[in-house]
Coordinates of C-alpha atoms and ligand atoms in Angstrom, one line a residue:
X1 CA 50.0 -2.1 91.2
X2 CA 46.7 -0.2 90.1
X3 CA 48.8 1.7 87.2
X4 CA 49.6 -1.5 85.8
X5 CA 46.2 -3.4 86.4
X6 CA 44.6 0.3 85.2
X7 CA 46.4 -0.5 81.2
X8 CA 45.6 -4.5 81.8
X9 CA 41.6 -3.2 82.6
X10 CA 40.4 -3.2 79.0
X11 CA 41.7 -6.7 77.6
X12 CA 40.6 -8.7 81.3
X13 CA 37.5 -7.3 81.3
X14 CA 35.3 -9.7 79.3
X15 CA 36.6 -12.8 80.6
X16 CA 36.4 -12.0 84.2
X17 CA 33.4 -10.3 84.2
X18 CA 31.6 -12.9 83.0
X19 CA 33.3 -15.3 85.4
X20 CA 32.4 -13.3 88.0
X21 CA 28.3 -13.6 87.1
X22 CA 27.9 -17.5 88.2
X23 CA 29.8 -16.4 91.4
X24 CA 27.9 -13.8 92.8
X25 CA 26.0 -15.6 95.0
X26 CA 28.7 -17.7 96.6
X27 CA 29.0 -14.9 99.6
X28 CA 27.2 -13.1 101.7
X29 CA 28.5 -10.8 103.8
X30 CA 27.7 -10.9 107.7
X31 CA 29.5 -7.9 108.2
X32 CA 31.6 -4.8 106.3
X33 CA 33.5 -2.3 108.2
X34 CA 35.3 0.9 106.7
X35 CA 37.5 2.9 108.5
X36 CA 38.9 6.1 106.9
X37 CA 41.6 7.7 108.5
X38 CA 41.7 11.3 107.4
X39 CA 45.0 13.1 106.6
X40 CA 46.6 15.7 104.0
X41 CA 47.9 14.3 100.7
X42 CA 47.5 10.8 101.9
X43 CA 43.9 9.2 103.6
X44 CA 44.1 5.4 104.7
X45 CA 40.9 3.4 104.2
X46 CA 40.8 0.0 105.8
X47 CA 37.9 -2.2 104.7
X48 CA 37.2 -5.3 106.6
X49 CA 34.9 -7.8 105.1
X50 CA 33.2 -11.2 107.3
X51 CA 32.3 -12.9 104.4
X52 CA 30.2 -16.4 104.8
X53 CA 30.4 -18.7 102.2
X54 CA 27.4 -19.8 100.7
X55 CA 28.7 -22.1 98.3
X56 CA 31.2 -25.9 99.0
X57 CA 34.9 -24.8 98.3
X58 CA 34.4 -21.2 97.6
X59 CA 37.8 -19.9 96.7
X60 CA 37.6 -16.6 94.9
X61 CA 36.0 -13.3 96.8
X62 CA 35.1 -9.9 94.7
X63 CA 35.5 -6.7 95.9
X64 CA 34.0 -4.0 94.6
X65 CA 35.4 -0.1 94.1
X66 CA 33.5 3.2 93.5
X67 CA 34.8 5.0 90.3
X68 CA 36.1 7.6 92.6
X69 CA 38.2 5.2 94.8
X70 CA 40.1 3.5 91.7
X71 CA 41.3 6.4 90.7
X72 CA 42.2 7.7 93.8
X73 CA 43.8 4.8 95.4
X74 CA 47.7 4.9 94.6
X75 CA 48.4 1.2 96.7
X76 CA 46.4 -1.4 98.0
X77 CA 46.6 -4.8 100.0
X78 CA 44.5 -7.4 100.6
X79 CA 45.2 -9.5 103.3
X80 CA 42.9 -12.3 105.4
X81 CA 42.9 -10.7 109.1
X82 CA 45.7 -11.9 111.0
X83 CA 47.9 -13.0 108.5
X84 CA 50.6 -11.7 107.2
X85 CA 50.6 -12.8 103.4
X86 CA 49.2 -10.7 101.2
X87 CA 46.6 -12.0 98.8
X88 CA 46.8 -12.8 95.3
X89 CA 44.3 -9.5 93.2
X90 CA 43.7 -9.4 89.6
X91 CA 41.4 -6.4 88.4
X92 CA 38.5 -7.2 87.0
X93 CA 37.8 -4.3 85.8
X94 CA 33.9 -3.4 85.1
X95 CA 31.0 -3.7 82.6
X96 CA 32.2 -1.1 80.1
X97 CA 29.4 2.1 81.1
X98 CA 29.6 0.8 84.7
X99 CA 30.4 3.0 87.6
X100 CA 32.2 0.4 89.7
X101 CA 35.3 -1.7 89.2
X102 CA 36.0 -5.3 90.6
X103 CA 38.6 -7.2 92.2
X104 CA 38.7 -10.5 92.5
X105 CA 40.8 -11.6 95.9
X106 CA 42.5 -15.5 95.9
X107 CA 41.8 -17.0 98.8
X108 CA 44.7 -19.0 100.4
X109 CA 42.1 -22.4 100.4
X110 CA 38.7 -22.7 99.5
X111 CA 36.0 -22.7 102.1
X112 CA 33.8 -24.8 103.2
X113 CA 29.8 -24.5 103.1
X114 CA 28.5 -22.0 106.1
X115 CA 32.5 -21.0 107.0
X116 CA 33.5 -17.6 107.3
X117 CA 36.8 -15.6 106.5
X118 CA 37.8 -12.0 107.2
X119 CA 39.4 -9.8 104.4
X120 CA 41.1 -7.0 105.1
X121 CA 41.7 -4.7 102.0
X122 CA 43.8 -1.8 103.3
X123 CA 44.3 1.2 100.8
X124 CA 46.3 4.3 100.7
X125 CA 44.6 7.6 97.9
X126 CA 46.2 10.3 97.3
X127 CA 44.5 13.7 96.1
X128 CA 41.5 13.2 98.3
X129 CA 41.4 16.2 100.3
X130 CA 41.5 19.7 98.9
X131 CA 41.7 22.7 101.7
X132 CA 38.7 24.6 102.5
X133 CA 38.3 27.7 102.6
X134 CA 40.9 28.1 99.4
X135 CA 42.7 30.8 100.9
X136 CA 43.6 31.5 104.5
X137 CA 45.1 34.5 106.2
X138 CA 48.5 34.0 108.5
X139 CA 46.3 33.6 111.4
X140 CA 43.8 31.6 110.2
X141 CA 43.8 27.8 111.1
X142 CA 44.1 25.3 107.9
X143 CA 41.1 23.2 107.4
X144 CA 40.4 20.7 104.7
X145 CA 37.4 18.7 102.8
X146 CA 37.4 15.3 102.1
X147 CA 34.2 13.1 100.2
X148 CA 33.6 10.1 99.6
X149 CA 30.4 7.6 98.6
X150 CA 28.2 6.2 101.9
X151 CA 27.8 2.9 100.8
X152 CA 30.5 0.0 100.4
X153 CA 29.8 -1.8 97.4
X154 CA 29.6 -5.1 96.8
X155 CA 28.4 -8.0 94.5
X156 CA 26.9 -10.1 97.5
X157 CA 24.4 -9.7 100.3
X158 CA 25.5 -7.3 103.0
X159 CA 23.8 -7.6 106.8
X160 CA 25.3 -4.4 108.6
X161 CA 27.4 -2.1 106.8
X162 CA 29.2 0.7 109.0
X163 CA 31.9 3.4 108.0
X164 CA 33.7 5.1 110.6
X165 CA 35.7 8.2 109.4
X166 CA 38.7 9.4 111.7
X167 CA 39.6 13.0 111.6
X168 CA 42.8 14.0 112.9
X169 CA 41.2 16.1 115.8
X170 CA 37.6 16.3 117.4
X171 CA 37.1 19.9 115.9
X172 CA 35.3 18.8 112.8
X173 CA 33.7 22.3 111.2
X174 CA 30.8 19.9 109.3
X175 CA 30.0 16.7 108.1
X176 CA 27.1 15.4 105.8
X177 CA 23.7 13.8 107.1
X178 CA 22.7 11.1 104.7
X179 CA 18.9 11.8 103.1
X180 CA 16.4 8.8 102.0
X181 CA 17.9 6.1 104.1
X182 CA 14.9 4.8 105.8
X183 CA 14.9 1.4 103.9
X184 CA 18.4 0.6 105.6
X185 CA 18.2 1.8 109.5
X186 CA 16.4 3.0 111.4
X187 CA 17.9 5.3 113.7
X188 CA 20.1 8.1 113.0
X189 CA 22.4 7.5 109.9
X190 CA 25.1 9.7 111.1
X191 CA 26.9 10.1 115.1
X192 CA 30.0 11.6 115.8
X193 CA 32.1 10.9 119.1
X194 CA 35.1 12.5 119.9
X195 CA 37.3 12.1 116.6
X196 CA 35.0 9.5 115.1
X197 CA 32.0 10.3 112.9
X198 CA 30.1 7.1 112.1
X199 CA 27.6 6.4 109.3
X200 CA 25.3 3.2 109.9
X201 CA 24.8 0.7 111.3
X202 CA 22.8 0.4 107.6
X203 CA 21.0 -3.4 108.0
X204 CA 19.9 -5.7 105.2
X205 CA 21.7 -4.5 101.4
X206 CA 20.9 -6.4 98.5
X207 CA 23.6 -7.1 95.9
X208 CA 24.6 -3.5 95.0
X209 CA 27.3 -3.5 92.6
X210 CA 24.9 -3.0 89.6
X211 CA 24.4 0.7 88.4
X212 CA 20.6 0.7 89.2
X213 CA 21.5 0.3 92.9
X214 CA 23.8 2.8 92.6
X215 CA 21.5 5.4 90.5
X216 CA 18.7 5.3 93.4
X217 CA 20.8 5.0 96.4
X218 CA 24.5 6.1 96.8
X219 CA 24.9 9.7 97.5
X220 CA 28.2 11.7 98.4
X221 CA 29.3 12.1 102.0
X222 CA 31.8 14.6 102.9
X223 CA 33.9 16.3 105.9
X224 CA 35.5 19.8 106.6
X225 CA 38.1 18.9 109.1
X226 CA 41.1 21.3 110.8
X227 CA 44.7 19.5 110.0
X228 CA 47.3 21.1 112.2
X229 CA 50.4 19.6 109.5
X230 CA 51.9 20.6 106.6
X231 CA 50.3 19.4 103.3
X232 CA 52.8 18.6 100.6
X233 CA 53.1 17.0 97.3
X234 CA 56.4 16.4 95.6
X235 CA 54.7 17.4 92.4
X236 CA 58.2 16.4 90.8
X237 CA 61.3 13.9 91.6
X238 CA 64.1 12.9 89.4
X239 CA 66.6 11.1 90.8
X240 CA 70.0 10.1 89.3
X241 CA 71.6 7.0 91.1
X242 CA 75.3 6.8 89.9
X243 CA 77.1 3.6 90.8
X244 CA 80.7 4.0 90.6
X245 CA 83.3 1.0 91.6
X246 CA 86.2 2.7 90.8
X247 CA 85.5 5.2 93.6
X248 CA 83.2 2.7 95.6
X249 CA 80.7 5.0 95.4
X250 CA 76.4 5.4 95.2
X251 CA 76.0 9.0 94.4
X252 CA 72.1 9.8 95.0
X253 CA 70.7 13.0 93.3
X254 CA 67.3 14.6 93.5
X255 CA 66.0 17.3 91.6
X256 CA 62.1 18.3 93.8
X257 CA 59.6 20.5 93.3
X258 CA 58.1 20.5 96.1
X259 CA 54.2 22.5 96.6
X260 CA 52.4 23.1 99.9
X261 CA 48.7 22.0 98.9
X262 CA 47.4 23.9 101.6
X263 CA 44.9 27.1 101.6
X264 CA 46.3 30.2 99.2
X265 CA 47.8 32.9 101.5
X266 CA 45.5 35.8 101.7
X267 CA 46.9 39.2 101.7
X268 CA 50.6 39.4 102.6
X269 CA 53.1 37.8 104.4
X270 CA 54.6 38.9 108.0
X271 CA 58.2 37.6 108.9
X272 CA 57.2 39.1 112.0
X273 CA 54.1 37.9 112.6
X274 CA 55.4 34.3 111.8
X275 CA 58.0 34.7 114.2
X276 CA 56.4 36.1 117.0
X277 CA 53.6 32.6 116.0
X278 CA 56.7 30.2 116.1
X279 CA 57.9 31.4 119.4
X280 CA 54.3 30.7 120.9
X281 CA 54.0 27.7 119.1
X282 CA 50.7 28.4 117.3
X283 CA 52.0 28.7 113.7
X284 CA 49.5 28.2 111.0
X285 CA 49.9 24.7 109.8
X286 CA 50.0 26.4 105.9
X287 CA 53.2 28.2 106.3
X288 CA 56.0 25.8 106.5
X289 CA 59.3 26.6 108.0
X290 CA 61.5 23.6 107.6
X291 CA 60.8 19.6 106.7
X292 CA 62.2 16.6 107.9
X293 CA 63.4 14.2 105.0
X294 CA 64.4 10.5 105.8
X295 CA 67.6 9.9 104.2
X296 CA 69.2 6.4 104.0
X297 CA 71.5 5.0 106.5
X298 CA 75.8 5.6 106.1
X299 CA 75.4 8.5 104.4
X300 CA 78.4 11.4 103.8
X301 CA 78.8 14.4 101.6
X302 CA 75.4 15.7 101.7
X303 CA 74.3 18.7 99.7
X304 CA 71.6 21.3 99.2
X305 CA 70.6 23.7 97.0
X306 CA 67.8 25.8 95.5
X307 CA 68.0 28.3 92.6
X308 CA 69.8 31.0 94.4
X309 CA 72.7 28.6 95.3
X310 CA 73.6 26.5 98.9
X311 CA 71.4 26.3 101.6
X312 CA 73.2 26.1 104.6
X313 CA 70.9 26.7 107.6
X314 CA 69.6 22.7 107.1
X315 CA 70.5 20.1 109.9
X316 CA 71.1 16.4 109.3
X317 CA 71.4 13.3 111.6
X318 CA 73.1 10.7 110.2
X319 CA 72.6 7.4 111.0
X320 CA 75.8 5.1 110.9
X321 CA 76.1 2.7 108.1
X322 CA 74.0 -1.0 108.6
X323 CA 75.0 -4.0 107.2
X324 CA 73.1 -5.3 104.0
X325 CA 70.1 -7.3 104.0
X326 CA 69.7 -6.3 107.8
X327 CA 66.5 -5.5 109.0
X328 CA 67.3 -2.7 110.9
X329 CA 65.2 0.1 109.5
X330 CA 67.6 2.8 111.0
X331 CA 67.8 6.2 108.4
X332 CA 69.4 9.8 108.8
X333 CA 67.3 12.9 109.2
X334 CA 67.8 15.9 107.1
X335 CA 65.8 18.8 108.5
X336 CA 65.7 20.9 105.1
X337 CA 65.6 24.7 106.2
X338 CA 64.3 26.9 103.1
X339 CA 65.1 30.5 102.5
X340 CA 61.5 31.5 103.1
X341 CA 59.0 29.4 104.9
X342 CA 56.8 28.1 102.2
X343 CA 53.6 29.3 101.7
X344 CA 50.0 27.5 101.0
X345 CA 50.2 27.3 97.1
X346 CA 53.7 27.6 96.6
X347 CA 56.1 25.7 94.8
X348 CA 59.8 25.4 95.6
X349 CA 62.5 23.8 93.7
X350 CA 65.7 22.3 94.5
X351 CA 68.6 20.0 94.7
X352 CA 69.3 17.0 97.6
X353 CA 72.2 14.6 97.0
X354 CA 74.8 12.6 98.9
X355 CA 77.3 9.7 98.9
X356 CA 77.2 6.2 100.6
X357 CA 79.9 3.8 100.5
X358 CA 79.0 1.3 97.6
X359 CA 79.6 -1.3 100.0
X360 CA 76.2 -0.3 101.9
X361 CA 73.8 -1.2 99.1
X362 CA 76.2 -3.6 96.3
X363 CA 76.9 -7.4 96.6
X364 CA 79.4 -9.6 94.2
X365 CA 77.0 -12.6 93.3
X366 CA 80.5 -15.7 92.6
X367 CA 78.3 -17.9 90.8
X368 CA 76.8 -15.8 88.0
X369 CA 79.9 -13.1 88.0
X370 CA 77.4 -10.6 88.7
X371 CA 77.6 -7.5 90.9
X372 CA 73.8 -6.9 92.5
X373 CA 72.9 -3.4 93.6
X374 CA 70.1 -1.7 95.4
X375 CA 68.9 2.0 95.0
X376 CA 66.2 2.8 96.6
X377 CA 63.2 4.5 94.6
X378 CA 62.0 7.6 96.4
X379 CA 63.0 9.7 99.3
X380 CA 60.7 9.6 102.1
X381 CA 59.1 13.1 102.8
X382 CA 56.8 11.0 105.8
X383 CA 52.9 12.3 105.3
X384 CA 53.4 13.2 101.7
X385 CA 52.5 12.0 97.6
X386 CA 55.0 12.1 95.1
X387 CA 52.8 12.6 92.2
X388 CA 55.8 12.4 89.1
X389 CA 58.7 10.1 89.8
X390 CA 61.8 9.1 88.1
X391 CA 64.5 7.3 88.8
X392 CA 67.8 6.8 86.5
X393 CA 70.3 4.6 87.9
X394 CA 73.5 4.9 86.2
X395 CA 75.9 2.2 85.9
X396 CA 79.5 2.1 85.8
X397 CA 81.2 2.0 82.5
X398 CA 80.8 -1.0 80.2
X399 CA 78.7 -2.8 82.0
X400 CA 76.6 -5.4 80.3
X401 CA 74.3 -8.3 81.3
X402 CA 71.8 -5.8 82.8
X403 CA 68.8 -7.4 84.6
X404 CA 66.4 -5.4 87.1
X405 CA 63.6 -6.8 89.8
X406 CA 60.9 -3.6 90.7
X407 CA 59.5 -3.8 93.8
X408 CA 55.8 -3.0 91.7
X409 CA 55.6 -2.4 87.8
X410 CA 56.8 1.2 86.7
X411 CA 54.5 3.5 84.3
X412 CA 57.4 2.9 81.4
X413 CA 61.4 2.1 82.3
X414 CA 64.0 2.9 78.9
X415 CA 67.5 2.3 78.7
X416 CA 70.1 4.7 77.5
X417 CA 73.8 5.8 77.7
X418 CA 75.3 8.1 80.0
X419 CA 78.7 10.0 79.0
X420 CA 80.3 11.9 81.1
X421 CA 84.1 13.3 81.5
X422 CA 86.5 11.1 81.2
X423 CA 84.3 8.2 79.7
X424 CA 85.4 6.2 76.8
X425 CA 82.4 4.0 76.2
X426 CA 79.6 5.7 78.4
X427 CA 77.0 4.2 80.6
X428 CA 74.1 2.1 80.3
X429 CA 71.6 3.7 82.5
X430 CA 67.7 2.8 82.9
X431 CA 65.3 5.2 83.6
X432 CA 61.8 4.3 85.5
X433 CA 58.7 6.6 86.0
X434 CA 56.4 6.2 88.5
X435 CA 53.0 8.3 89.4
X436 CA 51.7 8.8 93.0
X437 CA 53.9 7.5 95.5
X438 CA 53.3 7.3 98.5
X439 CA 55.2 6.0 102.2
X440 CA 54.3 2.4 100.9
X441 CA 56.5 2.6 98.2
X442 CA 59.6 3.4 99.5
X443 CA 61.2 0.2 98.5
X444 CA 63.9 -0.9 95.9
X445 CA 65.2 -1.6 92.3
X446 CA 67.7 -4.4 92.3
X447 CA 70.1 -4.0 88.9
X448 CA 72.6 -6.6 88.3
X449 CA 74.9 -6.3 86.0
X450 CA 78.7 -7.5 84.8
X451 CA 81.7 -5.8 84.5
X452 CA 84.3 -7.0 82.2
X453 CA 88.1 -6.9 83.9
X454 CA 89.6 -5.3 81.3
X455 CA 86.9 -2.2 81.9
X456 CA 88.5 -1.7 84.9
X457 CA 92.0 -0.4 83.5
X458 CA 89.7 1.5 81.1
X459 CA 89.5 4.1 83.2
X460 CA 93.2 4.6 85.0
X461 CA 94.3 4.8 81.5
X462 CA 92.2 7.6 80.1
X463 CA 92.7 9.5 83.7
X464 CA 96.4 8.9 83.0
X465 CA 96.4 10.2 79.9
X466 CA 94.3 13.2 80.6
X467 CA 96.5 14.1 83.3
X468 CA 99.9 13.3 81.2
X469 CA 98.8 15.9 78.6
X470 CA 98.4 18.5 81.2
X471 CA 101.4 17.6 83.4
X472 CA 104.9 17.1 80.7
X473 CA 107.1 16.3 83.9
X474 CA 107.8 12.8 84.0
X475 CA 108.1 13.1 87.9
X476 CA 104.5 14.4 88.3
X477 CA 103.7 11.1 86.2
X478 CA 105.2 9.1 88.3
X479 CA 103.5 10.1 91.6
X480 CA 100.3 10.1 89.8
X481 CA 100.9 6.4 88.6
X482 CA 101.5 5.4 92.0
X483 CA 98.1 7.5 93.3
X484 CA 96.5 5.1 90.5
X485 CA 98.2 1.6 91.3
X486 CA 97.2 2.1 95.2
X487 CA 93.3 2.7 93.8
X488 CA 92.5 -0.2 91.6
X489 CA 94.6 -2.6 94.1
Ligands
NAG1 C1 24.2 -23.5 106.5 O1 23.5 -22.5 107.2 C2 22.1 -22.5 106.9 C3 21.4 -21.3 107.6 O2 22.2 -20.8 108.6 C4 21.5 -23.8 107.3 O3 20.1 -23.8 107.0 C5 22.2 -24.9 106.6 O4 21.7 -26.1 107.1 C6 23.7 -24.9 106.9 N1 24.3 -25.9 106.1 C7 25.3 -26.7 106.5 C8 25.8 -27.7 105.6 O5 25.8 -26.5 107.7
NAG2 C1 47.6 9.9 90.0 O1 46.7 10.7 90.7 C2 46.0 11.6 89.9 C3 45.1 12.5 90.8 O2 44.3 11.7 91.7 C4 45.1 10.8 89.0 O3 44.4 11.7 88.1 C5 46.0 9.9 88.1 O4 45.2 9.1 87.3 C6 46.9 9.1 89.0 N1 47.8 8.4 88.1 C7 48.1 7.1 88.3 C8 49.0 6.5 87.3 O5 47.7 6.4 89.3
NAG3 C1 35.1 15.8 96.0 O1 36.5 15.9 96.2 C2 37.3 16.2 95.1 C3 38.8 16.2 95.5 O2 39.1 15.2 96.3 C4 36.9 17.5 94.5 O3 37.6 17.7 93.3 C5 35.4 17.5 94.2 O4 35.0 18.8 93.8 C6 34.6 17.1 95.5 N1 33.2 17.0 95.1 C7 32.2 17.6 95.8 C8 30.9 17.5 95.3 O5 32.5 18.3 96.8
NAG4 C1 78.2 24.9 97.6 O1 79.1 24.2 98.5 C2 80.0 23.3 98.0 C3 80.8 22.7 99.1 O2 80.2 22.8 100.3 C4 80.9 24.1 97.0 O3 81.8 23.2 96.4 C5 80.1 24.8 96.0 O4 81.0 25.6 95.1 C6 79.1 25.7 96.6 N1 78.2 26.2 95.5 C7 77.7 27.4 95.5 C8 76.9 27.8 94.4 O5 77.9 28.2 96.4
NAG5 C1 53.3 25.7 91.1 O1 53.5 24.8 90.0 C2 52.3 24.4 89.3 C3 52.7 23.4 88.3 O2 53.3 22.3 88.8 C4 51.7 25.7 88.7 O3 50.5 25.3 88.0 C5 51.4 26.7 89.7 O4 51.0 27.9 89.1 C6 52.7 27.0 90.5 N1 52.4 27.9 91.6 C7 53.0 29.1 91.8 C8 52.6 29.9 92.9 O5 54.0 29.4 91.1

């Protein structure tokens, strides 16, 4: 993804830059539309581009990013409209004092002189609204900003350029009125209808990817919107996936600190006054009372707790096991019920973890010998960014032949041992860090691996003799021996 094409910028940018020269005219664009759909921690910007082709068998389109959207933008897809293949993107990085960034998009076949094609580069960013004002009493509702640059960029022509921001309700508190924009419409720059402020139509843009352009005309546009939901950031996830086979297990952990990015409570706060909100229904969107966290299918043996020990006022739904590789996109529902409703600028720590029958998520691959199993990367918190992510999956005991397929590339992945009780040999586990997850990413890591027969008796033995030194009666032995046959049958 962008983490990975962020370390490749710096070695790509020469050559494609300068590729990218001779093929700036080989577009023009009839149309660009942006859509920005505003939320808490995460705001979806869909671009759509009718590009004409000015050029016989134009195959390669740039698109260009501000500065601020590169660095905000945690995933990205660029697809042509109406299919469902995603298209091929390599970062082009930009001119090194430049304030823009391309990418340059693989079309699926080159077009043909005076054709058109529509690109659709959908994007999610993360840390793109902050609340406004910083603090907030109880009663007071929770209102965010969110900025952005008024003009799409791009290396070609543009006709009509038009960005339409959606804000989650029609009470937007203010929005910016673009200055100097006479050379590009001329009628207002700015309506809002409803939910829906639009800037533009703006008619007739040269080539403005070039830092002259952007020097004289881009300015910042921004929003102060009310959001009625929680706004969270997992500001921390470590999650320990332990595959076991001798007790056909997946045991998922996670460790979360968990912070409500809302507005600061001002002054203090009212049990009482939050109760008597709940029961009308009008609590402040910046105290939260309880989340709902999508937890996979099949799932048993779920825990919960924070510092002070178990939670046990949480509910969960669980959603019967489904079989592997279906497409049923069934999960359970833990409603997580805090101590304390957490406050705007609040942190809270704690512990989630469960079992699911190995079964669920683990295959036996007869040609290769290999046992294939997936763990998924992140718990789904719906609406929220996970801005430090790691994920240790820990295999069983001797295992060797370790290969692993990543959904997207991972900030830095190490392999290490694992010993615990009862371990003669310890546990290869590989670690993998991730930064600024979001919904999109909650995919999976495929690890395959061997296990050698004879690491299978491995185990049983040690138990047996751990439990031999403890228990002397040879009639305790035998019972325990027995308990062990049944098990690795
Ligand atoms: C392409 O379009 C331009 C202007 O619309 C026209 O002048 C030209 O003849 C067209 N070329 C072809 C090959 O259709
Ligand atoms: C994650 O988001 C933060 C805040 O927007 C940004 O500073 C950082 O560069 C991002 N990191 C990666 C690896 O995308
Ligand atoms: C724009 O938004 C970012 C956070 O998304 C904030 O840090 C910055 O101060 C804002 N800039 C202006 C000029 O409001
Ligand atoms: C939490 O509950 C589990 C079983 O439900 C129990 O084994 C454990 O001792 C409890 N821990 C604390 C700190 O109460
Ligand atoms: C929450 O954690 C962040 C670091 O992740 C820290 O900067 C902040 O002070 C903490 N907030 C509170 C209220 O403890």
């Amino acid at each position: 993804m962008l983490q990975c094409w962020r370390a490749l910028a710096i070695p790509l940018l020469v050559s494609i830059a300068s590729a990218f020269a001779a093929s700036s005219q080989s577009f023009e664009n009839s149309a660009i539309v942006r859509t920005v759909d505003l939320g808490g921690s995460l705001v979806h910007v869909t671009t759509t581009f009718a590009a004409r082709a000015l050029e016989p068998n134009a195959n390669a389109y740039t698109i260009t990013l501000t500065e601020e959207e590169i660095h905000r933008t945690s995933w990205l897809e660029v697809k042509v409209k109406g299919q469902q293949q995603p298209l091929t993107v390599t970062y082009g990085g930009g001119l090194p004092d430049s304030k823009f960034y391309n990418l340059d998009v693989q079309l699926p076949s080159p077009l043909e002189l005076n054709s058109t094609v529509n690109i659709v580069l959908e994007t999610i960013q993360t840390h793109a609204t902050y609340p406004w004002p910083e603090r907030a009493t109880q009663q007071d509702e929770q209102a965010l900003k969110h900025n952005t640059t008024l003009f799409v960029l791009s290396p070609y022509k543009t006709n009509v350029q038009r960005t339409k921001v959606k804000t989650p309700s029609p009470e937007v508190r203010s929005y910016t009125t673009p200055k100097d924009v006479d050379a590009f419409t001329l009628e207002s720059p700015v309506t809002k209808s409803g939910a829906t402020i639009t800037y533009g139509p703006f008619n007739n843009l040269p080539v403005s990817a070039s830092n002259e352009w952007i020097a004289k005309n881009q300015q910042l546009i921004s929003m102060h919107y009310k959001y009625d939901y929680p706004v969270l950031e997992l500001t921390k996830v470590k999650r320990a996936a332990e595959i076991s086979h001798w007790g056909a297990n997946l045991n998922i952990q996670d460790d979360i600190v968990l912070y409500n990015a809302g507005p600061e409570l001002k002054g203090h706060f009212s049990r009482l006054e939050h109760q008597t909100q709940s029961f009308y229904k009008r609590s402040a969107a910046h105290v939260i009372p309880s989340l709902s966290i999508h937890l996979p299918a099949g799932i048993h043996d779920v825990y919960y707790y924070d510092l002070v020990g178990n939670v046990s006022t949480s509910r969960l739904r669980t959603a019967p096991s489904v079989p592997k590789n279906s497409k049923s996109n069934q999960y359970s529902v833990m409603e997580l019920r805090p101590r304390y409703p957490l406050l705007g600028g609040w942190n809270y720590s704690f512990t989630l973890g469960w079992d699911s029958p190995l079964e669920d998520s683990a295959s036996y691959d007869q040609t290769t010998g290999k046992y294939i199993v997936q763990v998924p990367i992140m718990t789904d918190l719906p609406g929220s960014v996970t801005n430090d992510c790691e994920v240790k999956i820990i295999l069983p005991e001797g295992a060797t032949d370790v290969e692993y397929v990543l959904p997207f590339p991972a900030i830095s992945t190490e392999e290490s041992t694992h010993v615990t009780y009862l371990d003669t040999l310890g546990r290869p586990a590989i670690t993998f860090k991730y930064k600024n997850l979001t919904t999109k990413h909650a995919k999976s890591i495929y690890v395959s691996y061997k296990v050698p027969f004879s690491v299978h008796f491995r185990k049983p033995i040690a138990v047996a003799t751990a439990l031999l030194s403890l228990f002397v009666f040879g009639m305790v032995a035998r019972r325990v021996d027995l308990t062990l046959q049944k098990k690795t049958a």
